[in-house]
Tab-separated table of C-alpha atoms in Angstrom:
chain	number	residue	atom	x	y	z
A	23	MET	CA	117.453	70.596	57.499
A	24	ASN	CA	120.446	68.718	58.980
A	25	ASN	CA	118.850	65.379	58.093
A	26	ILE	CA	118.274	66.547	54.504
A	27	PHE	CA	121.907	67.623	54.219
A	28	ARG	CA	123.128	64.245	55.551
A	29	ILE	CA	120.959	62.473	52.993
A	30	LEU	CA	122.384	64.664	50.224
A	31	ILE	CA	125.946	63.823	51.281
A	32	LEU	CA	125.142	60.101	51.479
A	33	THR	CA	123.585	60.228	48.024
A	34	ALA	CA	126.698	61.913	46.610
A	35	VAL	CA	129.008	59.298	48.143
A	36	VAL	CA	126.904	56.381	46.877
A	37	ALA	CA	126.737	57.944	43.402
A	38	MET	CA	130.501	57.743	42.967
A	39	THR	CA	130.498	54.151	41.750
A	40	GLY	CA	133.888	52.546	42.253
A	41	CYS	CA	135.442	55.420	44.198
A	42	LYS	CA	135.651	53.553	47.481
A	43	SER	CA	137.572	50.604	46.057
A	44	GLN	CA	139.995	52.832	44.156
A	45	THR	CA	140.871	55.324	46.888
A	46	ASP	CA	142.897	55.030	50.066
A	47	THR	CA	140.493	56.994	52.251
A	48	LEU	CA	136.879	58.036	51.872
A	49	PRO	CA	135.740	61.100	53.858
A	50	THR	CA	132.684	60.471	55.993
A	51	GLU	CA	131.256	63.810	54.914
A	52	LEU	CA	132.098	64.734	51.346
A	53	PRO	CA	131.409	68.393	50.441
A	54	VAL	CA	128.774	68.675	47.721
A	55	ILE	CA	128.922	71.427	45.099
A	56	ASP	CA	125.200	71.731	44.436
A	57	LEU	CA	125.106	72.967	40.841
A	58	ALA	CA	121.628	71.566	40.139
A	59	ALA	CA	119.981	73.831	42.726
A	60	GLU	CA	121.412	77.002	41.160
A	61	VAL	CA	120.777	76.523	37.416
A	62	GLY	CA	118.871	79.516	36.058
A	63	LYS	CA	120.031	81.687	38.919
A	64	GLY	CA	123.139	83.768	39.429
A	65	LYS	CA	124.290	87.085	40.814
A	66	ILE	CA	126.929	89.726	40.310
A	67	VAL	CA	129.664	89.053	42.868
A	68	ASN	CA	132.091	91.744	44.007
A	69	LEU	CA	135.792	90.943	43.858
A	70	SER	CA	136.122	92.161	47.455
A	71	LYS	CA	134.133	89.083	48.500
A	72	VAL	CA	136.978	86.799	47.442
A	73	ALA	CA	140.078	89.068	47.382
A	74	SER	CA	141.625	91.484	49.873
A	75	ASN	CA	143.347	93.711	47.310
A	76	ILE	CA	144.253	94.066	43.642
A	77	ARG	CA	147.091	95.812	41.864
A	78	TYR	CA	147.629	96.622	38.196
A	79	VAL	CA	150.982	96.270	36.466
A	80	LYS	CA	151.779	97.758	33.069
A	81	LEU	CA	154.240	95.471	31.307
A	82	GLU	CA	157.193	97.332	29.850
A	83	THR	CA	156.925	97.768	26.084
A	84	THR	CA	160.189	97.330	24.197
A	85	GLU	CA	161.128	95.618	20.957
A	86	GLY	CA	162.310	92.551	22.883
A	87	SER	CA	159.402	92.389	25.318
A	88	LEU	CA	156.456	92.399	22.909
A	89	ILE	CA	153.870	89.762	23.780
A	90	GLY	CA	152.685	87.326	21.114
A	91	THR	CA	149.176	86.071	20.369
A	92	TYR	CA	146.982	84.081	22.785
A	93	PRO	CA	148.905	85.188	25.895
A	94	LYS	CA	148.430	83.671	29.340
A	95	VAL	CA	149.860	85.128	32.520
A	96	PHE	CA	151.342	83.551	35.662
A	97	TYR	CA	152.653	85.229	38.795
A	98	GLU	CA	155.027	83.463	41.166
A	99	ASN	CA	157.744	84.570	43.599
A	100	GLU	CA	157.771	88.246	42.559
A	101	ARG	CA	157.949	87.459	38.834
A	102	ILE	CA	155.383	87.835	36.053
A	103	TYR	CA	155.500	85.196	33.294
A	104	VAL	CA	153.573	85.671	30.065
A	105	PHE	CA	153.206	82.663	27.754
A	106	SER	CA	152.344	83.121	24.105
A	107	THR	CA	152.672	81.188	20.848
A	108	ARG	CA	155.662	78.951	20.068
A	109	GLN	CA	156.249	78.111	23.750
A	110	VAL	CA	157.971	81.436	24.383
A	111	VAL	CA	157.817	82.993	27.850
A	112	LYS	CA	158.417	86.697	28.509
A	113	VAL	CA	159.576	87.295	32.082
A	114	PHE	CA	158.996	90.568	33.968
A	115	ASP	CA	159.610	91.645	37.549
A	116	ARG	CA	156.725	92.384	39.916
A	117	ASP	CA	156.530	95.982	38.681
A	118	GLY	CA	156.443	95.081	34.977
A	119	LYS	CA	160.084	95.717	34.057
A	120	PHE	CA	161.137	93.331	31.277
A	121	LEU	CA	163.856	90.891	32.392
A	122	PHE	CA	164.392	88.287	29.659
A	123	THR	CA	162.831	85.970	27.091
A	124	PHE	CA	162.738	82.283	27.990
A	125	ASP	CA	162.955	80.316	24.733
A	126	LYS	CA	164.663	76.932	24.956
A	127	SER	CA	163.546	75.401	21.671
A	128	GLY	CA	166.500	73.776	19.922
A	129	ARG	CA	168.713	70.715	19.640
A	130	GLY	CA	171.285	71.519	22.340
A	131	PRO	CA	171.711	69.545	25.596
A	132	GLU	CA	170.020	72.326	27.556
A	133	GLU	CA	167.318	72.862	24.920
A	134	ALA	CA	164.215	70.981	23.859
A	135	GLN	CA	162.365	69.774	20.790
A	136	GLY	CA	158.762	68.667	20.878
A	137	ILE	CA	157.843	70.784	23.895
A	138	SER	CA	154.521	69.571	25.298
A	139	ASN	CA	154.305	71.624	28.473
A	140	ILE	CA	156.057	74.461	30.308
A	141	ARG	CA	155.309	74.979	33.971
A	142	ILE	CA	156.232	77.637	36.498
A	143	MET	CA	157.331	75.996	39.733
A	144	PRO	CA	155.439	76.976	42.881
A	145	TYR	CA	157.322	78.983	45.494
A	146	THR	CA	160.594	79.293	43.506
A	147	GLY	CA	159.412	80.630	40.139
A	148	GLY	CA	161.749	78.222	38.347
A	149	MET	CA	160.644	76.795	35.009
A	150	VAL	CA	160.218	73.182	33.889
A	151	ILE	CA	159.904	72.059	30.275
A	152	GLN	CA	158.381	68.700	29.429
A	153	THR	CA	159.285	67.228	26.049
A	154	PHE	CA	157.522	64.567	24.040
A	155	SER	CA	158.963	62.165	21.491
A	156	ILE	CA	157.198	59.219	19.863
A	157	ASP	CA	160.309	57.014	19.926
A	158	ALA	CA	161.932	58.141	23.188
A	159	LYS	CA	161.111	58.769	26.812
A	160	ASP	CA	159.740	62.118	27.855
A	161	ARG	CA	162.203	64.502	29.474
A	162	LEU	CA	161.797	67.129	32.161
A	163	LEU	CA	164.255	70.012	31.868
A	164	PHE	CA	164.629	72.142	34.994
A	165	TYR	CA	165.695	75.816	34.961
A	166	ASP	CA	166.004	78.334	37.778
A	167	ARG	CA	163.959	81.560	37.930
A	168	ASP	CA	166.566	83.331	35.782
A	169	GLY	CA	166.356	80.713	33.026
A	170	ASN	CA	169.630	78.917	33.856
A	171	PHE	CA	169.684	75.176	33.209
A	172	GLU	CA	169.815	72.988	36.326
A	173	LYS	CA	169.129	69.336	35.432
A	174	SER	CA	167.338	66.893	33.150
A	175	LYS	CA	165.203	63.901	34.140
A	176	LEU	CA	163.787	61.057	32.030
A	177	VAL	CA	160.111	60.219	32.592
A	178	PRO	CA	159.299	56.518	32.053
A	179	ARG	CA	156.487	55.864	29.613
A	180	ASN	CA	153.783	53.260	30.240
A	181	LYS	CA	152.880	51.754	26.857
A	182	THR	CA	149.278	51.083	27.872
A	183	THR	CA	148.586	54.752	28.664
A	184	SER	CA	148.651	58.187	27.094
A	185	GLN	CA	150.709	60.477	29.316
A	186	GLU	CA	150.130	64.207	29.080
A	187	LYS	CA	152.024	66.108	31.771
A	188	THR	CA	154.156	65.378	34.812
A	189	ILE	CA	154.410	67.894	37.637
A	190	SER	CA	155.883	67.883	41.133
A	191	LEU	CA	153.884	67.432	44.306
A	192	ASN	CA	157.043	68.256	46.304
A	193	ASP	CA	160.827	67.832	45.913
A	194	SER	CA	160.623	64.052	46.129
A	195	VAL	CA	157.295	63.185	44.466
A	196	PHE	CA	156.107	63.739	40.889
A	197	ILE	CA	152.676	62.989	39.430
A	198	GLY	CA	152.030	62.124	35.809
A	199	SER	CA	148.617	62.628	34.249
A	200	ALA	CA	147.600	59.493	32.318
A	201	ALA	CA	144.735	57.788	30.495
A	202	PRO	CA	144.279	54.233	29.135
A	203	ARG	CA	144.826	53.780	25.403
A	204	HIS	CA	142.513	50.811	24.987
A	205	LYS	CA	139.380	49.427	26.623
A	206	ASP	CA	141.133	46.265	27.792
A	207	SER	CA	144.267	47.975	29.144
A	208	LEU	CA	144.841	48.715	32.816
A	209	GLN	CA	142.722	51.784	33.522
A	210	ILE	CA	145.499	53.994	34.898
A	211	PHE	CA	144.472	57.556	35.758
A	212	ALA	CA	147.752	58.933	37.148
A	213	ILE	CA	151.271	57.688	37.867
A	214	VAL	CA	153.249	58.689	40.966
A	215	TYR	CA	157.069	58.740	40.801
A	216	ASP	CA	159.826	59.315	43.326
A	217	SER	CA	162.643	61.820	42.668
A	218	ALA	CA	164.555	59.193	40.622
A	219	PHE	CA	161.371	58.593	38.597
A	220	ASN	CA	160.743	55.099	39.832
A	221	VAL	CA	157.017	54.313	39.794
A	222	ILE	CA	155.783	54.170	43.386
A	223	LYS	CA	152.030	54.189	42.777
A	224	ASN	CA	149.479	53.792	39.982
A	225	ILE	CA	146.152	55.516	40.526
A	226	LEU	CA	143.209	53.868	38.790
A	227	MET	CA	140.655	55.788	36.786
A	228	PRO	CA	137.371	56.637	38.536
A	229	SER	CA	134.143	55.119	37.267
A	230	ILE	CA	133.072	56.737	33.986
A	231	PRO	CA	130.065	55.618	31.877
A	232	ASP	CA	131.089	53.713	28.748
A	233	TYR	CA	129.469	56.270	26.443
A	234	GLU	CA	131.755	58.968	27.898
A	235	LYS	CA	134.717	56.974	26.573
A	236	ILE	CA	133.652	57.248	22.945
A	237	TYR	CA	135.047	60.400	21.381
A	238	GLN	CA	133.253	62.038	18.469
A	239	GLU	CA	135.495	64.172	16.274
A	240	SER	CA	133.928	67.385	15.007
A	241	MET	CA	134.966	70.306	12.853
A	242	ALA	CA	133.496	73.808	12.679
A	243	MET	CA	132.805	75.154	9.178
A	244	ARG	CA	132.024	78.818	8.591
A	245	ALA	CA	129.840	79.692	5.604
A	246	SER	CA	130.228	82.838	3.503
A	247	ASP	CA	127.377	84.468	5.415
A	248	GLY	CA	129.291	83.993	8.672
A	249	SER	CA	127.141	81.162	10.048
A	250	VAL	CA	128.893	78.174	11.602
A	251	SER	CA	127.957	74.530	11.150
A	252	ILE	CA	129.445	71.526	12.955
A	253	LEU	CA	130.505	68.551	10.847
A	254	LYS	CA	130.949	65.206	12.619
A	255	GLY	CA	133.945	62.994	11.902
A	256	ARG	CA	135.037	59.558	13.055
A	257	THR	CA	134.357	58.092	16.472
A	258	PHE	CA	136.930	56.207	18.543
A	259	TYR	CA	137.825	55.157	22.095
A	260	ARG	CA	139.346	58.017	24.025
A	261	VAL	CA	139.572	58.844	27.706
A	262	PHE	CA	141.037	62.208	28.615
A	263	PRO	CA	143.809	62.331	31.246
A	264	PRO	CA	143.014	64.237	34.438
A	265	GLU	CA	143.939	67.854	34.878
A	266	LEU	CA	146.353	68.355	37.786
A	267	TYR	CA	146.088	71.373	40.108
A	268	PRO	CA	148.449	71.846	43.080
A	269	PHE	CA	146.854	73.104	46.271
A	270	LYS	CA	149.173	73.671	49.218
A	271	ASN	CA	150.814	70.258	49.884
A	272	SER	CA	148.344	68.229	47.839
A	273	MET	CA	147.232	67.750	44.238
A	274	ARG	CA	143.686	67.976	42.852
A	275	LEU	CA	142.832	65.589	40.004
A	276	ILE	CA	139.836	66.293	37.751
A	277	THR	CA	138.705	64.418	34.670
A	278	PRO	CA	135.832	64.905	32.195
A	279	GLY	CA	132.933	62.505	32.544
A	280	ASN	CA	133.194	62.242	36.332
A	281	ASP	CA	131.446	64.323	38.963
A	282	THR	CA	134.182	64.096	41.596
A	283	ILE	CA	137.287	66.168	42.331
A	284	PHE	CA	139.976	63.940	43.849
A	285	THR	CA	142.979	64.736	46.056
A	286	LEU	CA	146.401	63.138	46.428
A	287	ASP	CA	147.973	64.422	49.640
A	288	SER	CA	151.628	64.667	50.693
A	289	GLN	CA	151.413	61.186	52.265
A	290	LEU	CA	150.104	59.830	48.929
A	291	ASN	CA	146.643	59.165	50.284
A	292	TYR	CA	144.185	59.378	47.382
A	293	SER	CA	140.561	60.279	48.116
A	294	PRO	CA	137.552	62.249	46.815
A	295	ALA	CA	137.561	65.891	47.929
A	296	PHE	CA	134.378	67.374	46.403
A	297	CYS	CA	131.381	65.986	44.532
A	298	ILE	CA	129.423	68.032	41.993
A	299	ASN	CA	125.664	67.439	42.045
A	300	TYR	CA	124.546	67.857	38.418
A	301	GLY	CA	121.094	66.441	39.101
A	302	LYS	CA	118.928	66.319	35.968
A	303	TYR	CA	121.475	68.409	34.052
A	304	LYS	CA	123.944	65.561	33.713
A	305	ASN	CA	123.681	63.731	30.434
A	306	LEU	CA	122.713	60.100	31.038
A	307	SER	CA	121.712	59.256	27.484
A	308	LYS	CA	123.971	57.200	25.263
A	309	LYS	CA	122.617	59.132	22.282
A	310	ARG	CA	124.726	62.290	22.175
A	311	ASP	CA	124.266	63.566	18.611
A	312	HIS	CA	122.419	66.669	19.822
A	313	ILE	CA	125.205	67.754	22.166
A	314	THR	CA	127.962	70.152	21.102
A	315	LYS	CA	130.176	72.473	23.122
A	316	LEU	CA	127.549	75.200	22.747
A	317	ASP	CA	124.178	73.456	22.626
A	318	GLY	CA	122.349	70.513	24.197
A	319	ASN	CA	120.479	69.565	27.378
A	320	HIS	CA	123.667	68.835	29.251
A	321	ILE	CA	125.983	70.691	31.674
A	322	ASP	CA	129.551	69.718	32.434
A	323	MET	CA	132.608	71.166	34.101
A	324	ILE	CA	135.319	72.647	31.887
A	325	VAL	CA	138.203	70.888	33.610
A	326	ARG	CA	140.980	72.998	32.090
A	327	TYR	CA	139.934	75.828	34.409
A	328	PHE	CA	140.233	75.517	38.187
A	329	ILE	CA	141.297	78.248	40.619
A	330	GLU	CA	141.462	77.358	44.313
A	331	SER	CA	142.376	79.564	47.273
A	332	GLU	CA	142.117	79.035	51.032
A	333	GLU	CA	138.391	79.918	51.115
A	334	ASN	CA	137.051	79.508	47.576
A	335	ILE	CA	137.096	77.588	44.320
A	336	ILE	CA	136.342	79.311	41.002
A	337	LEU	CA	134.967	76.901	38.391
A	338	GLN	CA	133.805	77.073	34.786
A	339	PHE	CA	130.902	75.101	33.314
A	340	GLY	CA	129.678	74.421	29.804
A	341	MET	CA	126.023	75.389	30.293
A	342	ARG	CA	124.747	74.874	26.712
A	343	ASP	CA	120.936	75.270	26.598
A	344	PHE	CA	120.880	76.274	30.280
A	345	CYS	CA	123.163	79.293	29.940
A	346	HIS	CA	121.116	82.276	31.135
A	347	GLN	CA	123.745	84.810	29.983
A	348	PRO	CA	125.282	83.717	26.649
A	349	TYR	CA	127.829	86.169	25.255
A	350	GLU	CA	130.061	86.827	22.265
A	351	MET	CA	133.792	87.462	22.119
A	352	MET	CA	135.869	88.672	19.213
A	353	ILE	CA	138.631	86.233	18.320
A	354	PRO	CA	141.305	86.274	15.599
A	355	THR	CA	140.655	83.930	12.667
A	356	THR	CA	141.913	83.555	9.104
A	357	ARG	CA	139.025	85.870	8.184
A	358	GLY	CA	140.142	88.520	10.650
A	359	MET	CA	138.458	89.260	13.986
A	360	GLN	CA	135.194	87.365	14.194
A	361	PRO	CA	132.517	87.117	16.924
A	362	ARG	CA	132.350	83.760	18.678
A	363	ARG	CA	129.294	82.715	20.684
A	364	HIS	CA	129.856	81.329	24.188
A	365	THR	CA	127.491	79.434	26.482
A	366	ASP	CA	129.839	78.851	29.411
A	367	CYS	CA	129.535	80.363	32.882
A	368	TYR	CA	131.980	80.858	35.748
A	369	ALA	CA	130.911	79.971	39.276
A	370	LEU	CA	132.091	80.440	42.853
A	371	TYR	CA	132.110	77.755	45.542
A	372	ASN	CA	132.849	78.800	49.121
A	373	LYS	CA	134.519	75.896	50.904
A	374	LYS	CA	133.586	77.160	54.362
A	375	SER	CA	129.894	77.860	53.849
A	376	GLY	CA	129.232	75.359	51.040
A	377	LYS	CA	127.518	78.125	49.032
A	378	PHE	CA	127.615	77.780	45.227
A	379	THR	CA	126.920	80.794	42.993
A	380	PHE	CA	126.913	81.284	39.233
A	381	LEU	CA	128.677	84.555	38.382
A	382	ASN	CA	126.530	86.980	36.431
A	383	GLN	CA	128.277	89.402	34.095
A	384	PRO	CA	129.166	92.734	35.801
A	385	VAL	CA	129.239	94.348	32.356
A	386	LYS	CA	127.038	92.925	29.610
A	387	GLY	CA	129.066	90.482	27.575
A	388	ILE	CA	132.058	90.463	29.970
A	389	VAL	CA	132.388	87.626	32.489
A	390	GLY	CA	133.998	87.706	35.924
A	391	PHE	CA	133.775	89.433	39.285
A	392	LYS	CA	132.774	93.069	39.595
A	393	GLU	CA	136.064	94.812	40.343
A	394	ASP	CA	135.013	97.028	43.255
A	395	LEU	CA	138.493	97.442	44.800
A	396	GLU	CA	140.020	99.764	42.167
A	397	ASP	CA	136.965	100.151	39.900
A	398	GLY	CA	138.662	98.214	37.117
A	399	PRO	CA	137.195	95.948	34.428
A	400	PRO	CA	135.534	92.626	35.378
A	401	PHE	CA	138.139	90.243	36.786
A	402	ILE	CA	138.410	86.526	36.168
A	403	PRO	CA	141.819	84.992	36.973
A	404	THR	CA	143.577	82.601	34.620
A	405	SER	CA	146.137	81.362	37.168
A	406	ILE	CA	146.928	81.444	40.875
A	407	SER	CA	150.271	81.384	42.664
A	408	SER	CA	151.351	79.191	45.570
A	409	ASP	CA	150.572	82.086	47.955
A	410	PHE	CA	147.123	82.617	46.381
A	411	GLN	CA	147.766	85.662	44.204
A	412	ALA	CA	145.526	85.313	41.156
A	413	SER	CA	146.367	86.912	37.809
A	414	ALA	CA	144.462	88.168	34.793
A	415	LEU	CA	145.694	89.921	31.670
A	416	TYR	CA	144.090	92.740	29.676
A	417	THR	CA	145.181	94.203	26.376
A	418	ALA	CA	145.900	97.931	26.309
A	419	ALA	CA	142.893	98.386	24.015
A	420	GLU	CA	140.602	96.623	26.502
A	421	ILE	CA	141.756	98.869	29.353
A	422	LEU	CA	141.403	102.034	27.285
A	423	ASP	CA	137.921	101.041	26.119
A	424	PHE	CA	136.807	100.309	29.681
A	425	ALA	CA	138.284	103.573	31.003
A	426	SER	CA	136.517	105.572	28.278
A	427	LYS	CA	133.158	104.356	29.606
A	428	ASN	CA	133.846	104.078	33.346
A	429	SER	CA	135.612	105.973	36.095
A	430	THR	CA	138.789	104.320	37.387
A	431	LYS	CA	140.938	105.152	40.399
A	432	GLY	CA	144.296	104.484	41.999
A	433	GLU	CA	147.159	103.008	40.014
A	434	LEU	CA	144.854	101.915	37.191
A	435	LYS	CA	143.851	105.537	36.626
A	436	GLU	CA	147.529	106.515	36.485
A	437	ILE	CA	148.285	103.720	34.010
A	438	VAL	CA	145.474	104.841	31.707
A	439	LYS	CA	146.875	108.387	31.510
A	440	LYS	CA	150.037	107.181	29.735
A	441	LEU	CA	148.669	104.106	27.967
A	442	LYS	CA	148.691	103.623	24.190
A	443	ASP	CA	146.622	100.972	22.446
A	444	ILE	CA	149.788	99.403	20.952
A	445	ASP	CA	151.435	98.945	24.351
A	446	ASN	CA	152.026	95.606	26.022
A	447	PRO	CA	149.191	94.197	28.142
A	448	ILE	CA	148.302	95.170	31.707
A	449	VAL	CA	148.334	92.481	34.379
A	450	ALA	CA	145.939	92.505	37.335
A	451	ILE	CA	147.084	90.593	40.425
A	452	ALA	CA	144.565	89.993	43.219
A	453	LYS	CA	145.383	88.579	46.646
A	454	MET	CA	142.718	85.901	47.122
A	455	LYS	CA	141.175	85.082	50.487
């Protein structure tokens, strides 16, 4: 068995064409996330397997605190931040009391136009706005945890790259996510700056097949009978910048089209951290007309989702034809609430044991972990704090519907007693192992 495992690791390292020449260090034993061996399988996983506790927080409902559409929650340094449309952030304390609205859109010296990204700073809970302007340099505007302006920094722009977001590794190092604009330009993957935003390192893009660099535009059209068809548009060269995920004193870098998760550590050493074994489920064909986000004989990682704690990584994959538990979700559209089919699946990777598990739905049609700590609804976090507290958000209607069909206990049971379906959402915060 040990010999087989060594062969598997060696195969994974060899498969990463170009990684060795583009990284500072190459681990002798690279952990392999063996997706291929688990396709078609899966199990219901209890939240207690990955978290030590969970608490529920009812966000205060006032005229000024109402949450907008498409909300996303963050928890950091005893504060709850809820993002919604128009780059507005509602800030609450750890118990759900509304504190203030963070809205810095405007033309003033401490305000921003063309906001491309807002980030909650690890450890402090301060906020950073990144702006984007076609004719000017990007700016980073720094605010403290109470929304007070602190400073502004200009981010240099490399004309050969598309730059998406710039976030801090620590007080003196910033990392910008980048991607080459043209085939013959320098294939920059990320840019590392010092605190004065001088470029101190360019990180080159990992090896990606040429056909992954051709982007096919598509548009979904809904017919009067409710059916959806996909219309194909133009094709052009496009490489997506990596997603950046802080973990302790390092940064994870993940990009579509590559099977490797990379790390930049505090000493600026850049190396592969994990390799995903897709096996026969990775698309190797240059002909890709049959592949959409929902269908096709192809599995890939959805890189905009990545939750890492001390012991585990929670991942999301586009399973397409290999999704053994497709589901529907109601989403708001111009035609009102409409069902939308999904063929993705969340998965758990234990960094200590190397075990990879697809997460089966605890309740039919609802993804996540079975919440066995407080008997709440299935839990799948959307963010994780610097001290590994993971957050999820539920509408009042979702909580009331779940409670009408299931027994709840503890603080969730007390929340349900006073909850109205028009109230602000409820936030679940789990301490991850």
